[in-house]
Short mmCIF file of N, CA, C and O in Angstrom, two decimals:
data_model
loop_
_atom_site.label_atom_id
_atom_site.label_comp_id
_atom_site.label_asym_id
_atom_site.label_seq_id
_atom_site.Cartn_x
_atom_site.Cartn_y
_atom_site.Cartn_z
N GLN R 1 0.68 -1.16 -0.18
CA GLN R 1 -0.12 -0.01 -0.01
C GLN R 1 0.77 1.14 0.03
O GLN R 1 1.84 1.12 0.38
N VAL R 2 0.25 2.41 -0.36
CA VAL R 2 1.10 3.59 -0.39
C VAL R 2 1.18 4.18 1.19
O VAL R 2 0.09 4.08 1.77
N GLN R 3 2.22 4.48 1.19
CA GLN R 3 2.19 5.19 2.93
C GLN R 3 3.46 6.22 2.76
O GLN R 3 4.19 6.32 1.79
N LEU R 4 3.37 7.32 3.62
CA LEU R 4 4.39 8.46 3.93
C LEU R 4 4.94 8.27 5.58
O LEU R 4 4.39 7.87 6.31
N VAL R 5 6.34 8.20 5.39
CA VAL R 5 6.86 7.86 6.71
C VAL R 5 7.89 9.18 7.03
O VAL R 5 8.84 9.60 5.96
N GLU R 6 7.57 9.99 8.13
CA GLU R 6 8.33 11.17 8.24
C GLU R 6 9.69 10.74 9.20
O GLU R 6 9.48 9.65 9.94
N SER R 7 10.56 11.37 9.24
CA SER R 7 11.55 11.66 10.24
C SER R 7 12.16 12.81 10.37
O SER R 7 11.92 13.77 9.57
N GLY R 8 13.25 12.87 11.32
CA GLY R 8 13.81 14.18 11.63
C GLY R 8 13.21 15.13 12.70
O GLY R 8 13.99 16.08 12.91
N GLY R 9 12.31 14.68 13.32
CA GLY R 9 11.90 15.47 14.63
C GLY R 9 12.77 15.28 15.56
O GLY R 9 13.73 14.51 15.79
N GLY R 10 12.39 16.07 17.00
CA GLY R 10 13.36 16.19 18.10
C GLY R 10 13.09 17.30 18.77
O GLY R 10 12.41 18.15 18.44
N LEU R 11 14.03 17.38 19.71
CA LEU R 11 14.27 18.28 20.56
C LEU R 11 15.37 19.46 20.21
O LEU R 11 16.51 19.16 20.04
N VAL R 12 15.10 20.78 20.33
CA VAL R 12 16.09 21.60 19.78
C VAL R 12 15.90 22.94 20.60
O VAL R 12 14.71 23.26 21.22
N GLN R 13 16.72 23.65 20.83
CA GLN R 13 16.83 24.90 21.49
C GLN R 13 16.29 26.02 20.65
O GLN R 13 16.48 26.11 19.38
N PRO R 14 15.79 27.05 21.17
CA PRO R 14 15.26 28.08 20.31
C PRO R 14 16.53 28.87 19.66
O PRO R 14 17.67 28.82 20.03
N GLY R 15 16.19 29.18 18.49
CA GLY R 15 17.34 29.60 17.43
C GLY R 15 17.96 28.45 16.80
O GLY R 15 18.80 28.81 15.89
N GLY R 16 17.57 27.31 17.11
CA GLY R 16 18.26 26.07 16.39
C GLY R 16 17.48 25.79 15.21
O GLY R 16 16.69 26.30 14.47
N SER R 17 18.03 24.48 14.48
CA SER R 17 17.47 24.02 13.13
C SER R 17 17.22 22.62 13.25
O SER R 17 17.71 22.01 14.09
N LEU R 18 16.29 22.36 12.58
CA LEU R 18 15.90 20.71 12.28
C LEU R 18 15.40 20.57 10.83
O LEU R 18 15.02 21.70 9.94
N ARG R 19 15.79 19.37 10.11
CA ARG R 19 15.38 19.17 8.94
C ARG R 19 14.35 17.94 8.74
O ARG R 19 14.72 16.76 9.33
N LEU R 20 13.30 17.96 8.70
CA LEU R 20 12.22 17.00 8.54
C LEU R 20 12.18 16.40 6.99
O LEU R 20 12.36 16.95 6.07
N SER R 21 11.80 15.07 6.93
CA SER R 21 11.98 14.18 5.59
C SER R 21 10.79 13.50 5.70
O SER R 21 10.13 13.07 6.76
N CYS R 22 10.11 13.27 4.54
CA CYS R 22 8.92 12.67 4.49
C CYS R 22 9.03 11.56 3.17
O CYS R 22 8.90 12.17 2.14
N ALA R 23 9.19 10.31 3.33
CA ALA R 23 9.12 9.67 2.10
C ALA R 23 8.33 8.76 1.68
O ALA R 23 7.36 8.25 2.55
N ALA R 24 7.60 8.87 0.47
CA ALA R 24 6.62 8.13 -0.03
C ALA R 24 6.87 6.68 -0.59
O ALA R 24 7.77 6.69 -1.22
N SER R 25 5.95 5.75 -0.38
CA SER R 25 6.39 4.36 -1.07
C SER R 25 5.27 3.72 -1.13
O SER R 25 4.10 4.12 -0.72
N GLY R 26 5.50 2.84 -2.05
CA GLY R 26 4.43 1.94 -2.62
C GLY R 26 4.21 1.90 -4.10
O GLY R 26 4.94 2.34 -4.85
N PRO R 27 3.08 1.54 -4.69
CA PRO R 27 2.70 1.43 -6.12
C PRO R 27 2.56 2.91 -6.67
O PRO R 27 1.36 3.01 -7.19
N ILE R 28 3.04 3.66 -6.65
CA ILE R 28 2.96 5.06 -6.86
C ILE R 28 3.33 5.34 -8.44
O ILE R 28 4.34 4.98 -8.92
N LEU R 29 2.20 6.11 -9.00
CA LEU R 29 2.33 6.21 -10.47
C LEU R 29 2.89 7.65 -10.49
O LEU R 29 3.72 8.16 -11.22
N SER R 30 2.40 8.91 -9.62
CA SER R 30 2.79 10.28 -9.78
C SER R 30 2.39 10.88 -8.49
O SER R 30 1.50 10.33 -7.80
N ILE R 31 3.09 11.80 -8.25
CA ILE R 31 2.62 12.64 -6.76
C ILE R 31 2.51 14.17 -7.32
O ILE R 31 3.48 14.68 -8.09
N GLY R 32 1.60 14.55 -6.94
CA GLY R 32 1.20 15.98 -7.28
C GLY R 32 1.70 16.85 -6.10
O GLY R 32 2.84 16.79 -5.74
N ALA R 33 0.87 17.50 -5.43
CA ALA R 33 1.46 18.59 -4.57
C ALA R 33 1.75 17.65 -3.03
O ALA R 33 1.11 16.90 -2.90
N MET R 34 2.77 18.35 -2.48
CA MET R 34 3.21 17.79 -1.21
C MET R 34 3.10 18.99 -0.10
O MET R 34 3.31 20.12 -0.62
N GLY R 35 2.97 18.58 1.08
CA GLY R 35 2.94 19.79 1.90
C GLY R 35 3.13 19.23 3.30
O GLY R 35 3.34 17.99 3.68
N TRP R 36 3.63 20.27 4.26
CA TRP R 36 3.65 19.88 5.89
C TRP R 36 2.67 20.72 6.46
O TRP R 36 2.53 21.98 6.21
N TYR R 37 2.01 19.99 7.38
CA TYR R 37 1.08 20.91 8.44
C TYR R 37 1.62 20.40 9.76
O TYR R 37 2.31 19.61 10.14
N ARG R 38 1.05 21.21 10.66
CA ARG R 38 1.42 20.78 12.25
C ARG R 38 0.39 21.22 13.11
O ARG R 38 -0.74 21.96 12.69
N GLN R 39 0.37 20.51 14.05
CA GLN R 39 -0.78 20.61 15.27
C GLN R 39 -0.33 20.76 16.63
O GLN R 39 0.39 19.75 17.16
N ALA R 40 -0.38 21.88 17.03
CA ALA R 40 0.10 22.11 18.66
C ALA R 40 -1.07 21.54 19.42
O ALA R 40 -2.27 21.66 19.14
N PRO R 41 -0.57 21.05 20.76
CA PRO R 41 -1.82 20.89 21.71
C PRO R 41 -2.84 21.93 21.73
O PRO R 41 -2.73 23.15 21.95
N GLY R 42 -4.01 21.36 21.80
CA GLY R 42 -5.22 22.15 21.97
C GLY R 42 -5.47 23.25 20.74
O GLY R 42 -6.33 24.41 20.75
N LYS R 43 -4.98 22.94 19.63
CA LYS R 43 -5.18 23.79 18.38
C LYS R 43 -5.36 22.94 17.31
O LYS R 43 -5.09 21.70 17.24
N GLN R 44 -5.94 23.77 16.11
CA GLN R 44 -6.03 22.80 15.02
C GLN R 44 -5.04 22.83 14.21
O GLN R 44 -4.20 23.45 14.11
N ARG R 45 -4.98 21.55 13.23
CA ARG R 45 -4.02 21.34 12.26
C ARG R 45 -4.00 22.49 11.47
O ARG R 45 -4.99 23.04 10.81
N GLU R 46 -2.85 23.14 10.99
CA GLU R 46 -2.55 24.33 10.13
C GLU R 46 -1.55 23.97 9.03
O GLU R 46 -0.37 23.22 9.45
N LEU R 47 -1.55 24.53 7.89
CA LEU R 47 -0.51 24.35 6.87
C LEU R 47 0.45 25.12 7.20
O LEU R 47 0.49 26.26 7.66
N VAL R 48 1.71 24.55 6.92
CA VAL R 48 3.16 25.21 7.22
C VAL R 48 3.45 25.41 6.01
O VAL R 48 3.75 26.81 5.86
N ALA R 49 3.77 24.67 5.18
CA ALA R 49 4.39 24.96 3.71
C ALA R 49 3.83 23.72 2.74
O ALA R 49 3.54 22.73 3.12
N GLY R 50 3.70 24.26 1.53
CA GLY R 50 3.26 23.36 0.35
C GLY R 50 4.10 23.37 -0.65
O GLY R 50 4.57 24.52 -0.90
N ILE R 51 4.00 22.55 -1.64
CA ILE R 51 5.18 22.49 -2.89
C ILE R 51 4.42 21.86 -3.92
O ILE R 51 3.87 20.76 -3.77
N GLY R 52 4.18 22.35 -4.95
CA GLY R 52 3.67 21.67 -6.16
C GLY R 52 4.49 20.76 -6.85
O GLY R 52 5.69 20.76 -6.57
N SER R 53 3.96 20.19 -7.71
CA SER R 53 4.60 19.15 -8.65
C SER R 53 5.65 19.86 -9.38
O SER R 53 6.80 19.38 -9.79
N GLY R 54 5.52 21.10 -9.83
CA GLY R 54 6.59 21.78 -10.73
C GLY R 54 7.41 22.59 -9.74
O GLY R 54 8.35 23.55 -10.33
N GLY R 55 7.33 22.56 -8.52
CA GLY R 55 8.30 23.18 -7.51
C GLY R 55 7.66 24.42 -6.93
O GLY R 55 8.47 25.23 -6.16
N ASN R 56 6.76 25.27 -7.08
CA ASN R 56 5.95 26.28 -6.81
C ASN R 56 5.89 26.12 -5.22
O ASN R 56 5.17 25.02 -4.83
N THR R 57 5.88 27.22 -4.52
CA THR R 57 5.86 26.92 -2.98
C THR R 57 5.03 28.06 -2.29
O THR R 57 4.86 28.97 -2.98
N ASN R 58 4.38 27.60 -1.35
CA ASN R 58 3.86 28.46 -0.57
C ASN R 58 4.16 28.23 1.09
O ASN R 58 4.16 27.25 1.53
N TYR R 59 3.85 29.30 1.94
CA TYR R 59 4.33 29.23 3.36
C TYR R 59 3.11 29.94 4.18
O TYR R 59 2.76 30.92 3.78
N ALA R 60 3.08 29.56 5.27
CA ALA R 60 2.43 30.45 6.12
C ALA R 60 3.28 31.52 6.66
O ALA R 60 4.35 31.29 6.60
N ASP R 61 2.50 32.54 6.90
CA ASP R 61 2.96 33.93 7.39
C ASP R 61 4.00 33.49 8.65
O ASP R 61 5.02 34.35 8.52
N SER R 62 3.74 32.90 9.54
CA SER R 62 4.38 32.48 10.71
C SER R 62 6.01 32.00 10.37
O SER R 62 6.67 31.96 11.41
N VAL R 63 5.97 31.32 9.14
CA VAL R 63 7.03 30.66 9.05
C VAL R 63 8.11 31.43 7.70
O VAL R 63 9.35 30.74 7.73
N LYS R 64 7.42 32.22 7.22
CA LYS R 64 8.12 32.76 6.04
C LYS R 64 9.56 33.17 6.37
O LYS R 64 9.81 33.97 7.62
N GLY R 65 10.51 33.01 5.48
CA GLY R 65 11.91 33.48 5.77
C GLY R 65 12.78 32.56 6.65
O GLY R 65 13.77 32.68 7.00
N ARG R 66 11.90 31.61 7.44
CA ARG R 66 12.76 30.63 8.38
C ARG R 66 12.67 29.17 7.88
O ARG R 66 13.52 28.60 8.03
N PHE R 67 11.42 28.78 7.19
CA PHE R 67 11.42 27.44 6.81
C PHE R 67 11.46 27.33 5.30
O PHE R 67 11.12 28.24 4.60
N THR R 68 12.00 26.21 4.93
CA THR R 68 12.09 25.98 3.41
C THR R 68 11.60 24.67 3.15
O THR R 68 12.23 23.69 3.55
N ILE R 69 10.64 24.40 2.08
CA ILE R 69 10.16 23.35 1.69
C ILE R 69 11.02 22.82 0.36
O ILE R 69 11.01 23.84 -0.53
N SER R 70 11.15 21.60 0.03
CA SER R 70 11.95 21.10 -0.98
C SER R 70 11.22 19.92 -1.30
O SER R 70 10.70 19.07 -0.59
N ARG R 71 11.48 19.58 -2.48
CA ARG R 71 11.01 18.01 -2.82
C ARG R 71 12.11 17.21 -3.76
O ARG R 71 12.63 17.99 -4.62
N ASP R 72 12.32 16.11 -3.55
CA ASP R 72 13.36 15.21 -4.71
C ASP R 72 12.20 14.17 -5.31
O ASP R 72 11.85 13.28 -4.64
N ASN R 73 11.77 14.49 -6.49
CA ASN R 73 10.94 13.60 -7.50
C ASN R 73 11.62 12.37 -7.40
O ASN R 73 10.27 11.09 -7.47
N LEU R 74 12.76 12.11 -7.71
CA LEU R 74 13.35 10.70 -7.95
C LEU R 74 13.27 9.91 -6.80
O LEU R 74 13.13 8.51 -6.74
N LYS R 75 13.00 10.60 -5.64
CA LYS R 75 13.25 9.86 -4.32
C LYS R 75 11.77 9.95 -3.57
O LYS R 75 11.46 9.10 -2.52
N ASN R 76 10.69 10.51 -4.29
CA ASN R 76 9.35 10.77 -3.83
C ASN R 76 9.49 11.01 -2.30
O ASN R 76 8.71 10.75 -1.50
N THR R 77 10.32 12.17 -2.17
CA THR R 77 10.53 12.73 -0.78
C THR R 77 10.40 14.36 -0.75
O THR R 77 10.86 14.80 -1.63
N VAL R 78 9.60 14.78 0.18
CA VAL R 78 9.55 16.13 0.73
C VAL R 78 10.27 16.55 1.94
O VAL R 78 10.28 15.74 2.93
N TYR R 79 10.85 17.71 1.96
CA TYR R 79 11.60 18.00 3.10
C TYR R 79 11.13 19.23 3.55
O TYR R 79 10.55 20.17 2.75
N LEU R 80 11.55 19.57 4.92
CA LEU R 80 11.10 20.84 5.63
C LEU R 80 12.23 21.21 6.41
O LEU R 80 12.74 20.73 7.33
N GLN R 81 13.28 22.37 5.67
CA GLN R 81 14.39 22.78 6.63
C GLN R 81 13.56 23.90 7.48
O GLN R 81 13.12 25.05 6.87
N MET R 82 14.04 23.74 8.74
CA MET R 82 13.34 24.70 9.80
C MET R 82 14.53 25.48 10.48
O MET R 82 15.35 24.75 11.21
N ASN R 83 14.57 26.81 10.19
CA ASN R 83 15.80 27.47 11.00
C ASN R 83 15.19 28.56 11.99
O ASN R 83 14.04 28.48 11.69
N SER R 84 15.99 28.89 12.84
CA SER R 84 15.53 30.12 13.68
C SER R 84 14.35 29.68 14.35
O SER R 84 13.56 30.31 14.48
N LEU R 85 14.26 28.36 15.09
CA LEU R 85 13.13 27.92 15.52
C LEU R 85 12.71 28.50 16.89
O LEU R 85 13.72 28.99 17.57
N LYS R 86 11.57 28.68 17.17
CA LYS R 86 10.75 29.51 18.08
C LYS R 86 10.16 28.48 18.94
O LYS R 86 9.60 27.45 18.33
N PRO R 87 9.95 28.61 20.42
CA PRO R 87 8.94 28.00 21.14
C PRO R 87 7.62 27.39 20.42
O PRO R 87 7.01 26.49 20.58
N GLU R 88 6.96 28.63 19.96
CA GLU R 88 5.69 28.60 19.31
C GLU R 88 5.66 27.57 18.05
O GLU R 88 4.73 27.21 17.48
N ASP R 89 7.07 26.98 17.67
CA ASP R 89 6.80 26.38 16.57
C ASP R 89 6.44 24.82 16.91
O ASP R 89 6.71 23.61 16.19
N THR R 90 6.78 24.59 18.31
CA THR R 90 6.43 23.36 18.90
C THR R 90 5.13 22.63 18.27
O THR R 90 3.99 23.09 18.71
N ALA R 91 4.97 21.37 17.92
CA ALA R 91 3.90 20.69 17.45
C ALA R 91 4.25 19.32 16.95
O ALA R 91 5.43 19.07 16.87
N VAL R 92 3.38 18.73 16.70
CA VAL R 92 3.50 17.53 15.85
C VAL R 92 3.22 17.84 14.27
O VAL R 92 2.22 18.43 13.83
N TYR R 93 4.46 17.49 13.46
CA TYR R 93 4.45 17.93 12.04
C TYR R 93 3.95 16.76 11.26
O TYR R 93 4.45 15.51 11.32
N TYR R 94 3.16 16.99 10.24
CA TYR R 94 2.59 16.01 9.28
C TYR R 94 2.86 16.29 7.99
O TYR R 94 2.78 17.58 7.66
N CYS R 95 3.21 15.30 7.28
CA CYS R 95 3.52 15.70 5.74
C CYS R 95 2.29 15.24 5.20
O CYS R 95 1.57 14.15 5.73
N ASN R 96 1.61 15.62 3.95
CA ASN R 96 0.71 14.92 3.21
C ASN R 96 1.16 15.15 1.63
O ASN R 96 2.21 16.00 1.39
N ALA R 97 0.46 14.30 0.85
CA ALA R 97 0.78 14.18 -0.59
C ALA R 97 -0.30 13.81 -1.37
O ALA R 97 -0.98 12.87 -0.87
N ASP R 98 -0.45 14.28 -2.59
CA ASP R 98 -1.72 13.97 -3.54
C ASP R 98 -0.93 13.08 -4.36
O ASP R 98 -0.16 13.42 -5.12
N ILE R 99 -1.37 11.67 -4.25
CA ILE R 99 -0.55 10.66 -4.98
C ILE R 99 -1.55 9.74 -6.08
O ILE R 99 -2.88 9.40 -5.43
N ARG R 100 -1.14 9.63 -7.06
CA ARG R 100 -1.89 8.62 -7.99
C ARG R 100 -1.23 7.42 -8.07
O ARG R 100 0.25 7.27 -8.11
N SER R 101 -1.79 6.33 -7.64
CA SER R 101 -1.17 5.01 -7.59
C SER R 101 -2.13 4.17 -8.49
O SER R 101 -3.04 4.23 -8.86
N TYR R 102 -1.45 2.75 -8.38
CA TYR R 102 -2.30 1.67 -9.00
C TYR R 102 -3.89 1.42 -8.21
O TYR R 102 -4.74 0.91 -8.86
N TYR R 103 -4.08 2.05 -7.27
CA TYR R 103 -5.46 1.87 -6.38
C TYR R 103 -6.21 3.11 -6.78
O TYR R 103 -7.13 3.17 -6.45
N GLY R 104 -5.88 4.17 -7.33
CA GLY R 104 -6.45 5.43 -7.60
C GLY R 104 -5.83 6.62 -7.11
O GLY R 104 -4.63 6.76 -6.92
N ARG R 105 -6.46 7.72 -7.05
CA ARG R 105 -5.87 8.84 -6.69
C ARG R 105 -6.31 9.36 -5.19
O ARG R 105 -7.77 9.26 -5.07
N ASP R 106 -5.68 9.59 -4.27
CA ASP R 106 -5.85 9.98 -2.68
C ASP R 106 -5.05 11.01 -2.41
O ASP R 106 -3.83 11.03 -2.81
N VAL R 107 -5.31 11.57 -1.12
CA VAL R 107 -4.48 12.28 -0.27
C VAL R 107 -3.94 11.42 0.84
O VAL R 107 -4.76 10.80 1.53
N TYR R 108 -2.83 11.21 1.03
CA TYR R 108 -2.13 10.37 2.14
C TYR R 108 -1.19 11.39 3.14
O TYR R 108 -0.88 12.14 2.74
N TRP R 109 -1.44 10.77 4.29
CA TRP R 109 -0.90 11.41 5.49
C TRP R 109 0.22 10.74 6.26
O TRP R 109 0.16 9.50 6.16
N GLY R 110 1.50 11.30 6.58
CA GLY R 110 2.23 10.59 7.46
C GLY R 110 1.73 10.52 8.81
O GLY R 110 0.71 10.98 9.18
N GLN R 111 2.73 9.84 9.72
CA GLN R 111 1.99 9.54 10.95
C GLN R 111 2.31 10.66 11.84
O GLN R 111 1.85 10.64 13.15
N GLY R 112 3.30 11.53 11.58
CA GLY R 112 3.54 12.58 12.35
C GLY R 112 4.74 12.52 13.14
O GLY R 112 5.27 11.45 13.48
N THR R 113 5.59 13.53 13.38
CA THR R 113 6.64 13.67 13.91
C THR R 113 6.76 14.81 14.89
O THR R 113 6.66 15.98 14.46
N GLN R 114 7.27 14.33 16.06
CA GLN R 114 7.06 15.60 17.15
C GLN R 114 8.37 16.67 17.18
O GLN R 114 9.74 16.13 16.85
N VAL R 115 7.93 17.81 16.99
CA VAL R 115 9.25 18.96 17.28
C VAL R 115 9.02 19.74 18.38
O VAL R 115 7.86 20.26 18.54
N THR R 116 9.90 19.72 19.12
CA THR R 116 9.92 20.39 20.44
C THR R 116 10.99 21.43 20.54
O THR R 116 12.05 21.21 20.32
N VAL R 117 10.50 22.84 20.61
CA VAL R 117 11.74 23.67 20.66
C VAL R 117 11.63 24.16 22.12
O VAL R 117 10.57 25.08 22.47
N SER R 118 12.63 24.03 22.88
CA SER R 118 12.68 24.38 24.36
C SER R 118 14.03 24.70 24.56
O SER R 118 15.17 23.75 24.24
N SER R 119 14.32 25.51 25.74
CA SER R 119 15.58 25.54 26.23
C SER R 119 15.64 24.67 27.57
O SER R 119 16.83 24.78 28.19
#
């Protein structure tokens, strides 16, 4: 089956950096838009950054200039480079992707990876 597996979360001090990765696997024919979302305790899940199949990107205002989303289409992987991290960036980060597979077309989600920014 198609699945997304995230890695790279952890504990980091304010001002530090982390790089998240999300790899898609399975009988994939093509991948369209990919994105990163986050959900902090007691808050709704929100879009952090998105990237289209052609490489166009969009970011939440709160992360512009600090986070960079990129993708490697040969590896079916999307990345999120997070710099100048702040305590308010603490959340569970989820990737998602619009995937066409042998099963049809659907939006898939990763299992989530915890990012904690604290001194």
